[in-house]
GROMACS .gro file of C-alpha atoms in nm:
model
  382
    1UNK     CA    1  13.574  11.596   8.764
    2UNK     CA    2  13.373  11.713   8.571
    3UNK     CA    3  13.116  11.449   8.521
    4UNK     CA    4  13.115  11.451   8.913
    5UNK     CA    5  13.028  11.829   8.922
    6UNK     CA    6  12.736  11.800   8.703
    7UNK     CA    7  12.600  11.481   8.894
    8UNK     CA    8  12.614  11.659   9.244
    9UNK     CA    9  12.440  11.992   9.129
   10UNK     CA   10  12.204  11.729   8.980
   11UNK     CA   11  12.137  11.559   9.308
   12UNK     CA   12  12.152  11.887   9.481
   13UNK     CA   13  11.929  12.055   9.291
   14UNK     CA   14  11.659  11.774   9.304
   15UNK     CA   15  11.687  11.755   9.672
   16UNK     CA   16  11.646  12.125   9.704
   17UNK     CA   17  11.311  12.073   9.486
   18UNK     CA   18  11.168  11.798   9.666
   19UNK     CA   19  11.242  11.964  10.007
   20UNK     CA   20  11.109  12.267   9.916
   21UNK     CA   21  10.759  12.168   9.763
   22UNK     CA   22  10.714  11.914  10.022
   23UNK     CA   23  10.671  12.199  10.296
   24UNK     CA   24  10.508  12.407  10.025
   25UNK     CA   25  10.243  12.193   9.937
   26UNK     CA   26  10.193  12.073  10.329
   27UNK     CA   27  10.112  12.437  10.427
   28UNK     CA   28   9.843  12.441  10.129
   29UNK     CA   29   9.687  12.137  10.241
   30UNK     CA   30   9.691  12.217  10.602
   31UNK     CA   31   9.567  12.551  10.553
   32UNK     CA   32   9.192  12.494  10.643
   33UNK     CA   33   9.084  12.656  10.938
   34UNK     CA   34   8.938  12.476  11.279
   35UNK     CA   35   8.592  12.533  11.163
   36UNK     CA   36   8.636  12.357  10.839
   37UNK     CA   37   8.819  12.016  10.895
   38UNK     CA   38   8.555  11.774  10.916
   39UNK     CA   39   8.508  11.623  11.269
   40UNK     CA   40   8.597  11.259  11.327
   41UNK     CA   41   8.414  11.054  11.553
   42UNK     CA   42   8.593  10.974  11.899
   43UNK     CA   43   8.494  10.712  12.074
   44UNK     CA   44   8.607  10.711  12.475
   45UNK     CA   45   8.651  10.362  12.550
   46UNK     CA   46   8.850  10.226  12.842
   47UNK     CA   47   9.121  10.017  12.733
   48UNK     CA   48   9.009   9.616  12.836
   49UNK     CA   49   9.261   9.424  13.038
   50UNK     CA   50   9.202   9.175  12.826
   51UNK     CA   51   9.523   8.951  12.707
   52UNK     CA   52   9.615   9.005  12.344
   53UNK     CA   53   9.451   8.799  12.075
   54UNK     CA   54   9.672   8.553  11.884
   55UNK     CA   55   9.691   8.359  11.566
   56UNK     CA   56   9.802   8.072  11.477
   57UNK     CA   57   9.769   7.799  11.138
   58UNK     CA   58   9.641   7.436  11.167
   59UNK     CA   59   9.539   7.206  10.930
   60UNK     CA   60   9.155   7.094  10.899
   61UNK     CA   61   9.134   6.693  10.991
   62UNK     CA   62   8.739   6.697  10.909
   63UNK     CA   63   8.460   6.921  10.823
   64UNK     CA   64   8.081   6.842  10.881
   65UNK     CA   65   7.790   7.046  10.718
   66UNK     CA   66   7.465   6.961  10.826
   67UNK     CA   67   7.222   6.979  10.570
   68UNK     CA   68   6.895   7.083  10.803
   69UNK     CA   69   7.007   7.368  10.929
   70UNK     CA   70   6.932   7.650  10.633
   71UNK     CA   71   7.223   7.833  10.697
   72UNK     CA   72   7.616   7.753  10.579
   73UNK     CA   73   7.763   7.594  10.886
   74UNK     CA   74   8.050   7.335  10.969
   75UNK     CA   75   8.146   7.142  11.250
   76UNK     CA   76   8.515   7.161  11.243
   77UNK     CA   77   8.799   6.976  11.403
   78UNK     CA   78   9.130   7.162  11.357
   79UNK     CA   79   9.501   7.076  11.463
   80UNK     CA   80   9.720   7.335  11.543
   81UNK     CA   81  10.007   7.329  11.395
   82UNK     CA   82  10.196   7.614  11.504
   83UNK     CA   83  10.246   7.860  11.826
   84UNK     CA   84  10.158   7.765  12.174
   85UNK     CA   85   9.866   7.550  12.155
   86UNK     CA   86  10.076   7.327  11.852
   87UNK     CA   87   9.931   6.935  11.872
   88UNK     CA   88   9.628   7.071  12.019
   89UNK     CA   89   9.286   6.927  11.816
   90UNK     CA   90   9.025   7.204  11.839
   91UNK     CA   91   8.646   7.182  11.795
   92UNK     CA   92   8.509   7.460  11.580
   93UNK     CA   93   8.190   7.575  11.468
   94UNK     CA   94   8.219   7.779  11.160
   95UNK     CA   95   7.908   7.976  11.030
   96UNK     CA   96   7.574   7.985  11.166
   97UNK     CA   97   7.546   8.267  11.374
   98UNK     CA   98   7.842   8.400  11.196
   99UNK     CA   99   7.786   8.431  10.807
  100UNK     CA  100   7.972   8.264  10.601
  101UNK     CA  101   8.039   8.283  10.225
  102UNK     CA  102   8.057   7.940  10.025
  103UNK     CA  103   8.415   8.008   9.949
  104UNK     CA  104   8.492   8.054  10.262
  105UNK     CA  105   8.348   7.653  10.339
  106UNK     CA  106   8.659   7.435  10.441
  107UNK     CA  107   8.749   7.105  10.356
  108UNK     CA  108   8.975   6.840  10.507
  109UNK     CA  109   9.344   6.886  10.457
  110UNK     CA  110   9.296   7.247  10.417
  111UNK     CA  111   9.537   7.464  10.608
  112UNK     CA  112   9.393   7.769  10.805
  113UNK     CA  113   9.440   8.035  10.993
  114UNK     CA  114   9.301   8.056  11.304
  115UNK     CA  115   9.220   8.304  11.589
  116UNK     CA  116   9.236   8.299  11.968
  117UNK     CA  117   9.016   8.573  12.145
  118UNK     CA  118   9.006   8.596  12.557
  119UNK     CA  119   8.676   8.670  12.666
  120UNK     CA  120   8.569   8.850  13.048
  121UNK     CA  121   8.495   8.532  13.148
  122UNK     CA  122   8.858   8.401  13.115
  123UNK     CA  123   8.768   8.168  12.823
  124UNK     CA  124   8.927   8.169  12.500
  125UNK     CA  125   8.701   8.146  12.209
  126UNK     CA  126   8.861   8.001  11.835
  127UNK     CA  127   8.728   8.100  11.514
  128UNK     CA  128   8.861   8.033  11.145
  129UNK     CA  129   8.982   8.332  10.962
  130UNK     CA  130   9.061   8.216  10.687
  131UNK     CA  131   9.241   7.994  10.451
  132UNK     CA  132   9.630   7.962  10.468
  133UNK     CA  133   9.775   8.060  10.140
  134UNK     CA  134  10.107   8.232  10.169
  135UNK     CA  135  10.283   7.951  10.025
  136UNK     CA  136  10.137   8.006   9.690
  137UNK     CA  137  10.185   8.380   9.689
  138UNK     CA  138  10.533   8.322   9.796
  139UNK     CA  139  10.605   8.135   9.505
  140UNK     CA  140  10.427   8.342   9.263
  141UNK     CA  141  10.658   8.635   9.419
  142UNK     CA  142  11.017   8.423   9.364
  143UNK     CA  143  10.900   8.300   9.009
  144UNK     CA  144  10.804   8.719   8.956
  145UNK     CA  145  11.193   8.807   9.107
  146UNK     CA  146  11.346   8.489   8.965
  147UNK     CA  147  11.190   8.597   8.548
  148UNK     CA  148  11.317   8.966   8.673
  149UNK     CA  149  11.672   8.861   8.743
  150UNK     CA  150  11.674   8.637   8.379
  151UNK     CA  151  11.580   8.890   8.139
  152UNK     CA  152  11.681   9.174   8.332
  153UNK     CA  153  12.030   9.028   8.496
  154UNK     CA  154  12.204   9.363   8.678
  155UNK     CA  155  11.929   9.576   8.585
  156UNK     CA  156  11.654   9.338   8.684
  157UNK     CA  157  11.866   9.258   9.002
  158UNK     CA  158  11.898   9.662   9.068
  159UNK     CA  159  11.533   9.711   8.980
  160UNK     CA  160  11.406   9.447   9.250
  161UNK     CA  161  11.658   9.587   9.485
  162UNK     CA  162  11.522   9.942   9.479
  163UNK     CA  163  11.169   9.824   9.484
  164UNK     CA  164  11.289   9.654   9.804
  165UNK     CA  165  11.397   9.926   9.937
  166UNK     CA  166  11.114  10.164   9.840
  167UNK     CA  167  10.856   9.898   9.989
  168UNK     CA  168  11.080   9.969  10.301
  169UNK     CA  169  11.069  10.341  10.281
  170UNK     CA  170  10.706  10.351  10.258
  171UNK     CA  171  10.580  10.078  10.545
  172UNK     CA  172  10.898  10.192  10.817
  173UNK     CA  173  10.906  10.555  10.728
  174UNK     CA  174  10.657  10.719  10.579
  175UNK     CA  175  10.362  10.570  10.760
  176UNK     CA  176  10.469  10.560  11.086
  177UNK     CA  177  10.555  10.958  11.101
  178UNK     CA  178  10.156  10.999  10.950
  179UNK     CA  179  10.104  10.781  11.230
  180UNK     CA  180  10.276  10.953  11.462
  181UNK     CA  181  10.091  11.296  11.358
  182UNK     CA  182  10.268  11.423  11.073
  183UNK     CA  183  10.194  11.610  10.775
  184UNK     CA  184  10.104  11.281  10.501
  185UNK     CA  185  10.250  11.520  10.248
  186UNK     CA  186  10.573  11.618  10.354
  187UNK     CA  187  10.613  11.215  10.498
  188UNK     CA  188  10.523  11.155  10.166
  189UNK     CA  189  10.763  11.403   9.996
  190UNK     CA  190  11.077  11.286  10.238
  191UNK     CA  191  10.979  10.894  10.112
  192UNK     CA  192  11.015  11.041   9.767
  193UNK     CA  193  11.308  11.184   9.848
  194UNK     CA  194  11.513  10.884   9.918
  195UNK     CA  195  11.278  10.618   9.691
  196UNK     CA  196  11.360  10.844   9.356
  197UNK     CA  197  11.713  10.831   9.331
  198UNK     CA  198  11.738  10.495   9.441
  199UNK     CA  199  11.517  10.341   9.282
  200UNK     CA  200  11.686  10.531   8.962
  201UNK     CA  201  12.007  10.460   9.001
  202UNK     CA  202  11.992  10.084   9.125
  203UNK     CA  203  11.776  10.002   8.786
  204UNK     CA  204  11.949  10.216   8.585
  205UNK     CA  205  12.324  10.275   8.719
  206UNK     CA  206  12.497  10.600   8.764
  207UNK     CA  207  12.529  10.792   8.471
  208UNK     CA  208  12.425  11.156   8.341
  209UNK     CA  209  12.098  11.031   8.138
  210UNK     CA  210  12.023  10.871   8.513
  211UNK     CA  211  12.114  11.222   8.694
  212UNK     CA  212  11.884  11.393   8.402
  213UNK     CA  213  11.587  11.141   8.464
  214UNK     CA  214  11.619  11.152   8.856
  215UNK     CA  215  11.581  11.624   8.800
  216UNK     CA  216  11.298  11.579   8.548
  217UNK     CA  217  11.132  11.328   8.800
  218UNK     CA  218  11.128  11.558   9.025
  219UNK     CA  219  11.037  11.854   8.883
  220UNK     CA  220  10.754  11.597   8.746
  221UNK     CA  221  10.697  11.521   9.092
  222UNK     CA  222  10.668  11.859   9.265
  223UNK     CA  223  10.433  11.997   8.955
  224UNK     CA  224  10.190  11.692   9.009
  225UNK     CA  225  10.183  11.791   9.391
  226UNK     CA  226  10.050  12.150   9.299
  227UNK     CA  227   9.783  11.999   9.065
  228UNK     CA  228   9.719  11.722   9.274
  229UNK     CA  229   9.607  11.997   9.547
  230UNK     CA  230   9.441  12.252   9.306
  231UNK     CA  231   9.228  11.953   9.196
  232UNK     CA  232   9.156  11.827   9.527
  233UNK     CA  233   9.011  12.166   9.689
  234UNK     CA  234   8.858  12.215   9.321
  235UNK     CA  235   8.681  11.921   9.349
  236UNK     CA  236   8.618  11.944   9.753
  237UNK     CA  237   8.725  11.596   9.832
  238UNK     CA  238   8.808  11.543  10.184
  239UNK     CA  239   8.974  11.208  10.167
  240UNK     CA  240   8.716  11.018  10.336
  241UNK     CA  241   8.562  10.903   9.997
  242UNK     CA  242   8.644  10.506  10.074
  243UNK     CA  243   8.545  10.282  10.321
  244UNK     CA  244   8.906  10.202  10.477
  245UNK     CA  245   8.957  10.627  10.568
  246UNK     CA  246   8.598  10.530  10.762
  247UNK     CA  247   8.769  10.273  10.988
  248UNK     CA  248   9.080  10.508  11.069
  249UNK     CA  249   8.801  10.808  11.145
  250UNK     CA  250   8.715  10.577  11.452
  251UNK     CA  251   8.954  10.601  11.752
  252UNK     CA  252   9.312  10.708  11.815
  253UNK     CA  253   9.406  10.780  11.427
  254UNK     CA  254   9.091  10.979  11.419
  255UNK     CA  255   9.309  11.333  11.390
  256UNK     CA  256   9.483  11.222  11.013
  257UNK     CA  257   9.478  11.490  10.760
  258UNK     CA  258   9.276  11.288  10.529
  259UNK     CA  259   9.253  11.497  10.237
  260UNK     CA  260   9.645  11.531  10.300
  261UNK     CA  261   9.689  11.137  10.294
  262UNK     CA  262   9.453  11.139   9.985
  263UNK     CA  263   9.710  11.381   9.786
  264UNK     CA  264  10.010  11.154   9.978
  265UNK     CA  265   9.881  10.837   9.782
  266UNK     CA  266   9.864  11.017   9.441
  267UNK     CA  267  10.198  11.088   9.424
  268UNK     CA  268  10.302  10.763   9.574
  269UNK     CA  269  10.106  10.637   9.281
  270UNK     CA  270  10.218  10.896   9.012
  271UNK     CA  271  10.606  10.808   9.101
  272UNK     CA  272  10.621  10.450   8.973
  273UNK     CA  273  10.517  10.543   8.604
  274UNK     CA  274  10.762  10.857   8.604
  275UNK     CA  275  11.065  10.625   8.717
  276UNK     CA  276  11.009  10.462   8.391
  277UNK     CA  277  10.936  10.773   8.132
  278UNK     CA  278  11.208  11.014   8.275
  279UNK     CA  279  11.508  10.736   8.247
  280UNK     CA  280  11.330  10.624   7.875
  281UNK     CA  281  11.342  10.975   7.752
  282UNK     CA  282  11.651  11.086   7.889
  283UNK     CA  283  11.835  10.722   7.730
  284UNK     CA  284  11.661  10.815   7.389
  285UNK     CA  285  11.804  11.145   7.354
  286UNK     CA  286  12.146  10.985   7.514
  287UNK     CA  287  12.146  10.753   7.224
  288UNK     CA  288  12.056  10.970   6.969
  289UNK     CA  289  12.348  11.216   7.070
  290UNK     CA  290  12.575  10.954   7.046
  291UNK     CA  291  12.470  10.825   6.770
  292UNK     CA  292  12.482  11.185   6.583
  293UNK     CA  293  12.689  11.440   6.763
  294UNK     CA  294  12.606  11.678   6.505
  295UNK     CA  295  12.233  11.690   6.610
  296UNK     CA  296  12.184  12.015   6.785
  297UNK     CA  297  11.971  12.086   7.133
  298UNK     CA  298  11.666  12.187   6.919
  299UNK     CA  299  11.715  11.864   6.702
  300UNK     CA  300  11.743  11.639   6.985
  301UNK     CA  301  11.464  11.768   7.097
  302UNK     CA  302  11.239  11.735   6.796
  303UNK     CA  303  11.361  11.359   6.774
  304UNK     CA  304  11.269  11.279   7.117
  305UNK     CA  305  10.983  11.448   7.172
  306UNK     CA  306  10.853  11.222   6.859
  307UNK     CA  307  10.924  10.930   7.070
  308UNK     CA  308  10.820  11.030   7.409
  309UNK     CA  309  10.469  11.086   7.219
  310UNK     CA  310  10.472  10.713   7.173
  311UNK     CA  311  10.519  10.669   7.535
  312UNK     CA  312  10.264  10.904   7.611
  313UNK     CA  313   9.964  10.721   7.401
  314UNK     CA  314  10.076  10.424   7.545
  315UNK     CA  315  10.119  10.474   7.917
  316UNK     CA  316   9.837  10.721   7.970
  317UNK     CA  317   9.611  10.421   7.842
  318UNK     CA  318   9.772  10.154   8.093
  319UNK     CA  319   9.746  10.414   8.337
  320UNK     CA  320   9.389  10.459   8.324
  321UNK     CA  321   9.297  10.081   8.262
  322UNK     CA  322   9.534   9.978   8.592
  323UNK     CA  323   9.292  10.218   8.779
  324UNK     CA  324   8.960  10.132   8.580
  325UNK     CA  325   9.077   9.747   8.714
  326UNK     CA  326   9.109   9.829   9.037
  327UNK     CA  327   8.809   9.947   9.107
  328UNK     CA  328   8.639   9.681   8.895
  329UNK     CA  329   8.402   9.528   9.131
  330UNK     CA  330   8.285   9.891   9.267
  331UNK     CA  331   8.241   9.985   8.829
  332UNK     CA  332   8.010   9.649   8.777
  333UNK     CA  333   7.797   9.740   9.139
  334UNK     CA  334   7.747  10.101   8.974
  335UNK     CA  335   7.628   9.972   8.637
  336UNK     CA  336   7.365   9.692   8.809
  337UNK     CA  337   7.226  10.015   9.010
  338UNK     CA  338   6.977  10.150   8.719
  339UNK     CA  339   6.811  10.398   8.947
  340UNK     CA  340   7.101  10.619   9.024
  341UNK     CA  341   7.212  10.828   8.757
  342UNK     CA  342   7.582  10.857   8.557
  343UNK     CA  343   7.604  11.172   8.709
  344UNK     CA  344   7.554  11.099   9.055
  345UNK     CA  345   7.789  10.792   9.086
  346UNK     CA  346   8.017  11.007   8.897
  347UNK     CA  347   7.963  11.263   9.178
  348UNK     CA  348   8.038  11.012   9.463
  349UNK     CA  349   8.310  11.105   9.666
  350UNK     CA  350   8.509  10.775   9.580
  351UNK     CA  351   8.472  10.785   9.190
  352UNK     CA  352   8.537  11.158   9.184
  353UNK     CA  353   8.903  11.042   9.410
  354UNK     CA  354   8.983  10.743   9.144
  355UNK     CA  355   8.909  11.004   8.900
  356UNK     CA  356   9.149  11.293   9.030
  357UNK     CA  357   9.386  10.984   9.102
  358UNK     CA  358   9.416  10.866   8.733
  359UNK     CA  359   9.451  11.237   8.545
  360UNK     CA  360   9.715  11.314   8.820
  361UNK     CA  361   9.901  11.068   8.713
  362UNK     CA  362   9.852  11.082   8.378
  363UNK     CA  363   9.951  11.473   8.337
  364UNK     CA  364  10.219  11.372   8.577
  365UNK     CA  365  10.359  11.135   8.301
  366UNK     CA  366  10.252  11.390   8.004
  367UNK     CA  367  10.478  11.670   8.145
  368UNK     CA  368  10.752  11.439   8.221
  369UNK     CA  369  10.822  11.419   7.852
  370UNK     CA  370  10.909  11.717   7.756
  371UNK     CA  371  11.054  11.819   8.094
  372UNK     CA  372  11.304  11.527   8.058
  373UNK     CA  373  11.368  11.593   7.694
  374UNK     CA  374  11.410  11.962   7.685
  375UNK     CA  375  11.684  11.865   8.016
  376UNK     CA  376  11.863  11.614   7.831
  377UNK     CA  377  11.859  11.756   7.477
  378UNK     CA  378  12.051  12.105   7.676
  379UNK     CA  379  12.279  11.866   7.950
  380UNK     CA  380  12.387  11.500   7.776
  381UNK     CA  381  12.455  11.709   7.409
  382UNK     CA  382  12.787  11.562   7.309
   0.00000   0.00000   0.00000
């Protein structure tokens, strides 16, 4: 009983903190006045009655490229293979007019994906998308869950099932209520609510080193929101430093908080790395109680702090390098430029976001250490 006790004021407790800084921290962000949101472009278009454009995959039978033309360009002659033109053989140009990069070139026996767009004349034009290749990714994914389930067995099988159901979360949930007009941040902070604890408990079972690593994570959590937005406004980043916040500026998504869905996706980000430090830290001072029930709180402490510094100097630097990779291509187009200045790429409103993005996460992971250790050194002493 009372094992049971302690894990309900644990969940209780955690819920209360989420809850509470999620409608806390959406007030901050949404605090800006009329005057200062930046205005979004509308664009007052009246909706075509145009039929809906569909896709379908076929498989290339030959591919032509002229050599006079100057320009990368195919003759193509496609069979559908699936939807409501299947058996049809379609006659394609690809290129020309449209550019084309060499990688995108197709060859025979190539599947594609195509696309069917109805025109105001009441044609149909066909163009190639692009290659077909969720097969491969598919099977890249099952060998991924199959190597999880090996080495991992019930935890591996938990740990896929609550990234499952966190994918689920995030794509039915949370982005459809900022679609819908609501806060990102306290979308966000209900996701969070649900994804922590189960994505804790399926990896790592029920227990009260889980309970202690699902409090710490979000205590972890709800401090990273408040940096999160004093760095933000510090730094005066709107949210529209990339080129995909551009595209949702334009038309009926045009009214998004962006600086609120910038802050959303740092904690997104900042929660997978503290799943993994809070239930690490909270097991290592589980073991070591066990292992010496004489150790006192303060002892316990001093032992796992040691370890969670390991964790620290390790995960801060995969932190930053999974970041620094990301935005790899955008890194190498900065260093070609010689005529702008460190300073001023620095400056650009995307680096300064990857930037914010990174030490948030990072000090997110830094104060989960001793959060969780101080937590479980007073509640899993033996």
């Amino acid at each position: 009983m009372k094992v049971f006790a302690t894990k309900f004021f644990l969940l209780v407790t955690i819920f209360v903190i989420l809850i509470s800084a999620a409608f806390t921290t959406s007030n901050a962000a949404n605090a800006q006045s009329p005057d200062e949101q930046i205005p979004s472009p509308q664009l007052d278009l009246e909706p075509a009655e145009l039929p809906p454009e569909e896709f379908f995959r076929g498989k290339v039978l030959s591919a032509e490229q002229p050599e006079s033309i100057g320009v990368r360009f195919q003759r193509v002659k496609v069979e559908v293979t699936t939807g409501s033109l299947k058996g049809e053989v379609l006659n394609l140009d690809h290129g020309g007019t449209l550019t084309i990069r060499e990688d995108e070139l197709v060859r025979e026996g190539e599947e594609i994906v195509l696309i069917a767009i109805p025109t105001f004349e009441g044609k149909t034009d066909y163009f190639i998308v692009d290659k077909y290749r969720l097969p491969p990714v598919l099977w890249i994914i099952a060998i991924f869950f199959a190597l999880a389930i090996f080495f991992g067995r019930a935890r591996g099988l938990g740990a896929l099932a609550g990234l499952a159901i966190s994918v689920f979360v995030i794509v039915k949930l949370v982005l459809p209520k900022i679609l819908e007009g609501g806060s990102p941040l306290a979308s966000t902070f209900l996701g969070i609510a649900i994804i922590l604890p189960v994505s804790i408990f399926l990896a790592h079972g029920f227990s009260k080193r889980t309970s202690v690593a699902l409090l710490s994570g979000g205590i972890s959590i709800a401090l990273s929101a408040g940096l999160a937005i004093l760095f933000v406004n510090l730094s005066k980043l709107s949210g529209l430093g990339s080129e995909e916040t551009l595209f949702l500026q334009v038309g009926q998504y045009g009214e998004i908080n962006f600086q609120g869905l910038l802050l959303a996706g740092i904690l997104i980000g900042a929660l997978g790395v503290l799943d993994d430090i809070t239930a690490a830290q909270s097991a290592v001072v589980d073991e070591l109680s066990k292992a010496n029930p004489k150790f006192s709180p303060a002892e316990l402490y001093k032992i796992g702090i040691s370890v969670g510094r390991e964790h620290i100097a390790s995960l801060v630097n995969t932190l930053v390098l999974a970041y620094a990779g990301a935005s790899l291509p955008l890194l190498l187009l900065f260093s070609i430029n010689k005529n702008t200045p460190l300073w001023v790429n620095l400056n650009s409103g995307f680096i300064s976001e990857e930037i914010i993005r990174a030490v948030v996460g990072s000090l997110a992971l830094i104060l989960a250490v001793p959060i969780t250790t101080w937590l479980a050194s007073r509640l899993l002493k033996k």
